Coordinates of C-alpha atoms and ligand atoms in Angstrom, one line a residue:
X6 CA -74.1 -93.2 334.7
X7 CA -75.8 -90.9 337.2
X8 CA -77.8 -93.0 339.7
X9 CA -80.7 -90.5 339.9
X10 CA -81.8 -88.8 336.7
X11 CA -84.3 -86.0 337.4
X12 CA -86.9 -85.7 334.7
X13 CA -89.4 -82.9 333.9
X14 CA -92.4 -84.2 331.9
X15 CA -94.2 -81.7 329.7
X16 CA -97.7 -82.9 328.8
X17 CA -98.3 -85.2 331.8
X18 CA -102.1 -85.5 331.2
X19 CA -101.7 -86.6 327.6
X20 CA -101.8 -90.2 326.4
X21 CA -98.1 -90.5 326.2
X22 CA -97.4 -88.3 329.2
X23 CA -99.5 -90.5 331.5
X24 CA -97.6 -93.6 330.3
X25 CA -94.3 -91.9 330.8
X26 CA -95.2 -90.9 334.4
X27 CA -96.0 -94.6 335.1
X28 CA -92.6 -95.7 333.6
X29 CA -90.7 -93.0 335.6
X30 CA -92.4 -94.1 338.8
X31 CA -91.3 -97.7 338.2
X32 CA -87.6 -96.9 337.5
X33 CA -85.4 -96.6 340.6
X34 CA -82.8 -94.6 338.6
X35 CA -85.4 -91.9 337.5
X36 CA -87.3 -89.4 339.6
X37 CA -89.9 -86.9 338.5
X38 CA -88.5 -83.4 339.1
X39 CA -91.7 -81.6 337.9
X40 CA -94.4 -81.5 335.3
X41 CA -95.1 -78.7 332.8
X42 CA -98.8 -78.5 332.2
X43 CA -101.4 -76.0 331.0
X44 CA -103.2 -75.7 334.4
X45 CA -102.8 -76.4 338.1
X46 CA -99.7 -74.3 338.6
X47 CA -98.2 -74.9 342.1
X48 CA -100.1 -78.1 342.8
X49 CA -98.6 -81.5 343.2
X50 CA -99.0 -84.3 340.7
X51 CA -100.4 -86.4 343.4
X52 CA -103.2 -83.8 344.0
X53 CA -104.5 -84.3 340.4
X54 CA -107.2 -87.0 339.8
X55 CA -106.0 -89.6 337.3
X56 CA -102.3 -88.8 337.7
X57 CA -100.0 -91.2 339.7
X58 CA -99.2 -90.5 343.3
X59 CA -96.0 -88.6 342.7
X60 CA -94.6 -85.9 344.9
X61 CA -93.5 -83.4 342.2
X62 CA -94.7 -79.9 341.5
X63 CA -96.7 -78.7 338.4
X64 CA -95.6 -75.6 336.6
X65 CA -97.5 -73.8 333.9
X66 CA -94.4 -71.6 333.2
X67 CA -91.7 -73.9 331.7
X68 CA -88.9 -71.4 332.6
X69 CA -89.7 -71.6 336.3
X70 CA -89.7 -75.5 336.1
X71 CA -86.3 -75.4 334.4
X72 CA -84.8 -72.8 336.8
X73 CA -86.2 -74.2 340.1
X74 CA -86.0 -78.0 340.0
X75 CA -82.4 -79.0 339.2
X76 CA -83.6 -81.3 336.5
X77 CA -81.4 -83.3 334.2
X78 CA -83.8 -84.1 331.4
X79 CA -87.0 -82.5 329.9
X80 CA -89.2 -85.1 328.3
X81 CA -91.6 -83.4 325.9
X82 CA -94.8 -85.1 324.8
X83 CA -97.0 -82.1 323.9
X84 CA -97.7 -80.5 320.5
X85 CA -95.3 -79.4 317.7
X86 CA -95.6 -75.7 318.8
X87 CA -94.8 -76.3 322.4
X88 CA -92.4 -79.2 321.9
X89 CA -90.2 -76.8 319.9
X90 CA -90.5 -74.0 322.5
X91 CA -89.8 -76.4 325.4
X92 CA -86.8 -77.9 323.5
X93 CA -85.2 -74.5 323.0
X94 CA -85.8 -73.4 326.5
X95 CA -84.4 -76.6 328.0
X96 CA -81.2 -76.2 326.0
X97 CA -80.9 -72.5 327.1
X98 CA -81.2 -73.6 330.7
X99 CA -78.8 -76.5 330.4
X100 CA -81.4 -79.3 330.7
X101 CA -81.2 -82.1 328.1
X102 CA -84.3 -82.4 326.0
X103 CA -85.8 -85.8 325.1
X104 CA -88.5 -85.0 322.6
X105 CA -91.1 -87.5 321.4
X106 CA -93.4 -84.8 320.0
X107 CA -93.7 -85.0 316.2
X108 CA -94.6 -82.5 313.5
X109 CA -91.5 -80.2 313.5
X110 CA -90.4 -78.5 310.4
X111 CA -86.9 -79.1 309.0
X112 CA -86.0 -75.5 310.1
X113 CA -87.1 -76.2 313.7
X114 CA -85.0 -79.5 313.7
X115 CA -82.0 -77.6 312.3
X116 CA -82.4 -74.8 314.9
X117 CA -82.6 -77.3 317.9
X118 CA -79.5 -79.2 316.4
X119 CA -77.6 -75.9 316.1
X120 CA -78.5 -74.8 319.7
X121 CA -77.5 -78.2 321.2
X122 CA -74.2 -78.0 319.4
X123 CA -73.6 -74.4 320.5
X124 CA -74.3 -75.2 324.1
X125 CA -72.6 -78.6 324.0
X126 CA -75.7 -80.3 325.5
X127 CA -77.1 -83.6 324.6
X128 CA -80.6 -83.9 323.1
X129 CA -82.7 -86.6 321.6
X130 CA -85.6 -86.2 319.2
X131 CA -87.2 -89.5 318.4
X132 CA -90.2 -89.6 316.0
X133 CA -90.8 -93.1 317.3
X134 CA -89.6 -94.6 320.6
X135 CA -90.8 -98.2 319.8
X136 CA -87.9 -100.5 319.0
X137 CA -90.0 -102.4 316.5
X138 CA -90.8 -99.2 314.6
X139 CA -87.1 -98.3 314.5
X140 CA -86.3 -101.8 313.0
X141 CA -89.2 -101.3 310.5
X142 CA -87.5 -98.1 309.4
X143 CA -84.1 -99.6 309.2
X144 CA -85.3 -102.7 307.3
X145 CA -87.1 -100.3 304.9
X146 CA -83.8 -98.4 304.3
X147 CA -82.1 -101.7 303.5
X148 CA -85.0 -102.8 301.2
X149 CA -84.9 -99.5 299.3
X150 CA -81.5 -100.3 297.8
X151 CA -83.1 -103.2 296.0
X152 CA -86.7 -101.9 295.6
X153 CA -86.6 -98.2 294.8
X154 CA -90.4 -97.9 294.2
X155 CA -92.1 -97.5 297.5
X156 CA -95.2 -96.0 299.2
X157 CA -95.9 -95.5 302.9
X158 CA -99.2 -96.1 304.6
X159 CA -99.4 -94.8 308.2
X160 CA -102.5 -95.3 310.3
X161 CA -103.2 -93.6 313.6
X162 CA -105.9 -92.8 316.2
X163 CA -108.2 -90.0 315.2
X164 CA -107.0 -87.5 317.8
X165 CA -103.6 -87.1 316.2
X166 CA -102.6 -83.5 315.3
X167 CA -100.0 -83.9 312.6
X168 CA -100.1 -85.7 309.3
X169 CA -98.1 -87.3 307.9
X170 CA -96.7 -88.9 311.1
X171 CA -93.2 -88.2 312.2
X172 CA -92.4 -91.9 311.7
X173 CA -93.5 -91.7 308.0
X174 CA -91.4 -88.6 307.4
X175 CA -88.4 -90.2 309.0
X176 CA -88.9 -93.4 307.0
X177 CA -89.0 -91.5 303.8
X178 CA -85.9 -89.6 304.8
X179 CA -84.0 -92.9 305.5
X180 CA -85.2 -94.4 302.2
X181 CA -84.0 -91.2 300.4
X182 CA -80.5 -91.7 301.9
X183 CA -80.4 -95.3 300.7
X184 CA -81.8 -95.3 297.2
X185 CA -80.4 -93.7 294.1
X186 CA -82.3 -90.6 292.9
X187 CA -85.4 -92.2 291.4
X188 CA -88.6 -91.1 289.6
X189 CA -91.6 -93.3 290.5
X190 CA -94.6 -94.0 288.3
X191 CA -95.2 -92.2 285.0
X192 CA -95.5 -88.6 283.8
X193 CA -99.2 -88.8 282.6
X194 CA -100.7 -89.6 286.0
X195 CA -103.3 -87.2 287.0
X196 CA -105.3 -86.8 290.2
X197 CA -109.0 -86.4 289.2
X198 CA -109.7 -86.0 293.0
X199 CA -107.2 -83.8 294.8
X200 CA -105.2 -85.7 297.4
X201 CA -106.0 -89.1 295.9
X202 CA -102.3 -90.0 295.6
X203 CA -101.3 -88.8 299.1
X204 CA -98.4 -86.6 300.2
X205 CA -95.1 -86.7 298.4
X206 CA -91.5 -86.8 299.7
X207 CA -89.0 -87.2 297.0
X208 CA -91.5 -89.0 294.8
X209 CA -92.6 -91.4 297.6
X210 CA -96.3 -91.2 298.3
X211 CA -97.4 -91.1 302.0
X212 CA -101.0 -92.0 302.8
X213 CA -102.3 -91.1 306.3
X214 CA -105.3 -92.9 307.8
X215 CA -107.0 -91.6 311.0
X216 CA -109.6 -93.8 312.8
X217 CA -110.8 -94.6 316.3
X218 CA -109.5 -98.0 317.4
X219 CA -106.1 -97.4 315.9
X220 CA -103.0 -96.5 318.0
X221 CA -99.9 -96.3 315.7
X222 CA -99.3 -98.5 312.6
X223 CA -97.2 -98.2 309.5
X224 CA -96.8 -100.3 306.3
X225 CA -93.9 -99.6 303.9
X226 CA -94.8 -101.3 300.6
X227 CA -92.1 -101.9 298.0
X228 CA -92.9 -102.9 294.4
X229 CA -90.6 -104.7 292.0
X230 CA -91.0 -106.8 288.9
X231 CA -93.7 -109.4 289.6
X232 CA -93.4 -108.9 293.4
X233 CA -94.2 -106.6 296.3
X234 CA -92.6 -106.5 299.8
X235 CA -94.4 -105.1 302.8
X236 CA -92.7 -104.1 306.0
X237 CA -95.2 -103.5 308.8
X238 CA -95.2 -102.4 312.4
X239 CA -98.0 -102.0 314.9
X240 CA -98.0 -100.4 318.3
X241 CA -101.0 -101.9 320.0
X242 CA -100.4 -100.1 323.3
X243 CA -98.4 -97.0 324.3
X244 CA -96.3 -99.2 326.6
X245 CA -94.5 -100.0 323.3
X246 CA -92.8 -96.6 323.4
X247 CA -91.6 -96.7 327.0
X248 CA -88.4 -98.7 326.6
X249 CA -87.3 -96.1 324.0
X250 CA -88.1 -93.3 326.3
X251 CA -86.1 -94.9 329.1
X252 CA -83.1 -95.5 326.9
X253 CA -83.2 -92.0 325.6
X254 CA -83.4 -90.5 329.1
X255 CA -80.4 -92.6 330.1
X256 CA -78.2 -92.1 327.0
X257 CA -78.9 -88.4 326.6
X258 CA -76.8 -87.9 329.8
X259 CA -73.7 -88.9 327.9
X260 CA -74.4 -86.9 324.7
X261 CA -73.1 -83.5 323.8
X262 CA -75.0 -83.1 320.5
X263 CA -78.6 -83.6 319.3
X264 CA -79.5 -87.0 317.8
X265 CA -82.5 -87.4 315.6
X266 CA -83.9 -91.0 315.8
X267 CA -83.6 -93.7 318.3
X268 CA -81.5 -95.8 315.9
X269 CA -78.5 -93.8 317.0
X270 CA -78.9 -95.0 320.6
X271 CA -79.5 -98.7 319.9
X272 CA -76.5 -101.1 319.7
Ligands
NAI19 N1 -92.0 -90.5 319.6 C1 -93.0 -91.4 319.8 O1 -92.7 -92.6 319.9 C2 -94.4 -90.9 320.0 C3 -94.7 -89.6 319.8 N2 -96.0 -89.2 320.0 C4 -96.1 -87.8 319.8 O2 -96.2 -87.2 321.1 C5 -97.0 -86.1 321.2 C6 -98.1 -86.3 322.2 O3 -98.9 -87.4 321.9 P1 -100.2 -87.8 322.7 O4 -99.8 -88.1 324.2 O5 -100.8 -88.9 322.0 O6 -101.1 -86.5 322.6 P2 -102.2 -86.0 323.7 O7 -103.0 -84.9 323.0 O8 -102.8 -87.1 324.3 O9 -101.2 -85.2 324.8 C7 -100.6 -84.0 324.6 C8 -100.7 -83.3 326.0 O10 -99.9 -82.1 325.9 C9 -100.6 -81.1 326.6 N3 -100.1 -79.8 326.3 C10 -100.3 -79.1 325.1 N4 -99.7 -77.9 325.2 C11 -99.0 -77.9 326.4 C12 -98.2 -76.9 327.0 N5 -98.0 -75.7 326.4 N6 -97.6 -77.2 328.2 C13 -97.9 -78.4 328.7 N7 -98.7 -79.4 328.2 C14 -99.2 -79.1 327.0 C15 -102.0 -81.3 326.3 O11 -102.8 -80.7 327.3 C16 -102.1 -82.8 326.3 O12 -102.4 -83.3 327.6 C17 -97.6 -85.9 319.8 O13 -96.8 -85.0 319.0 C18 -97.4 -87.3 319.2 O14 -97.2 -87.3 317.8 C19 -97.0 -90.0 320.4 C20 -96.7 -91.4 320.5 C21 -95.4 -91.9 320.4
LIG20 O1 -99.3 -89.4 317.6 C1 -99.0 -90.6 317.8 O2 -99.8 -91.4 318.4 C2 -97.7 -91.1 317.3 N1 -96.9 -90.3 316.9 C3 -95.6 -90.6 316.4 C4 -95.5 -90.2 314.9 O3 -96.0 -89.2 314.5 O4 -94.9 -91.0 314.2 C5 -95.1 -91.9 316.8 C6 -96.2 -93.0 316.7 O5 -96.5 -93.3 315.4 C7 -97.4 -92.6 317.5

């Protein structure tokens, strides 16, 4: 493995970006190549109040950051619109994207997958970097073989842009892979108030809660005859995501395709 992985962070001032800068600063094998931000072009990260004392330039133009900094990895923690744009640009400039941003459409995921394959460059898109959340999703996939009736309740802080969460969508996709095609509930059900039954992926209902005080939480509730099974994960602090970010930035160096989900990188 390369002993110095140079990382560009897009979204350094965000809740996840700040946590990622602290993690990069602590790891001797990582160095911060640059940040992509919406302001302070040309300034140093260390010049900005509230950011760690790191000697790396800030770029508002992502192409300049990718061209000028000899980076290995672009870590994106921004918004769906910019996460997609940054991912595409990184692949075009031969820099490996590690994307935590959620809210992509299937077409966008397919396009990034296609581009990574065409260029032969590794990329990671992980809707959830917390190892506990990855286990929650894997346990849910397993449970769905035995309990095909399931609903997902995801709860997040009230500043989140996308709903449902990337984790909830990924969980539903994994369950879809595991269970036989299945119709839940009964035909006569009617919503007398629109939205009462939540969003729907392949007949699975997804309920999204947004409140101050929450960080990132999910319950996957399975129902069977005379029993229910609940698989639950809570991120109480954004530190919970950092071991997954670290693992992704290391492992992406050895990939030549895009992987979607941290489970592909865990032993
Ligand atoms: N995969 C995972 O484990 C996790 C993923 N997320 C996802 O990561 C993303 C960021 O989450 P938070 O940090 O909570 O959001 P946030 O809103 O705190 O931070 C986003 C940052 O991106 C910046 N930004 C927006 N457009 C930009 C652009 N064009 N260039 C550079 N910076 C730009 C904003 O100024 C803001 O500082 C979201 O999509 C969220 O769903 C969040 C937590 C965990
Ligand atoms: O926005 C968040 O906070 C989170 N987003 C990701 C998601 O949409 O699943 C991961 C985690 O749940 C936190």
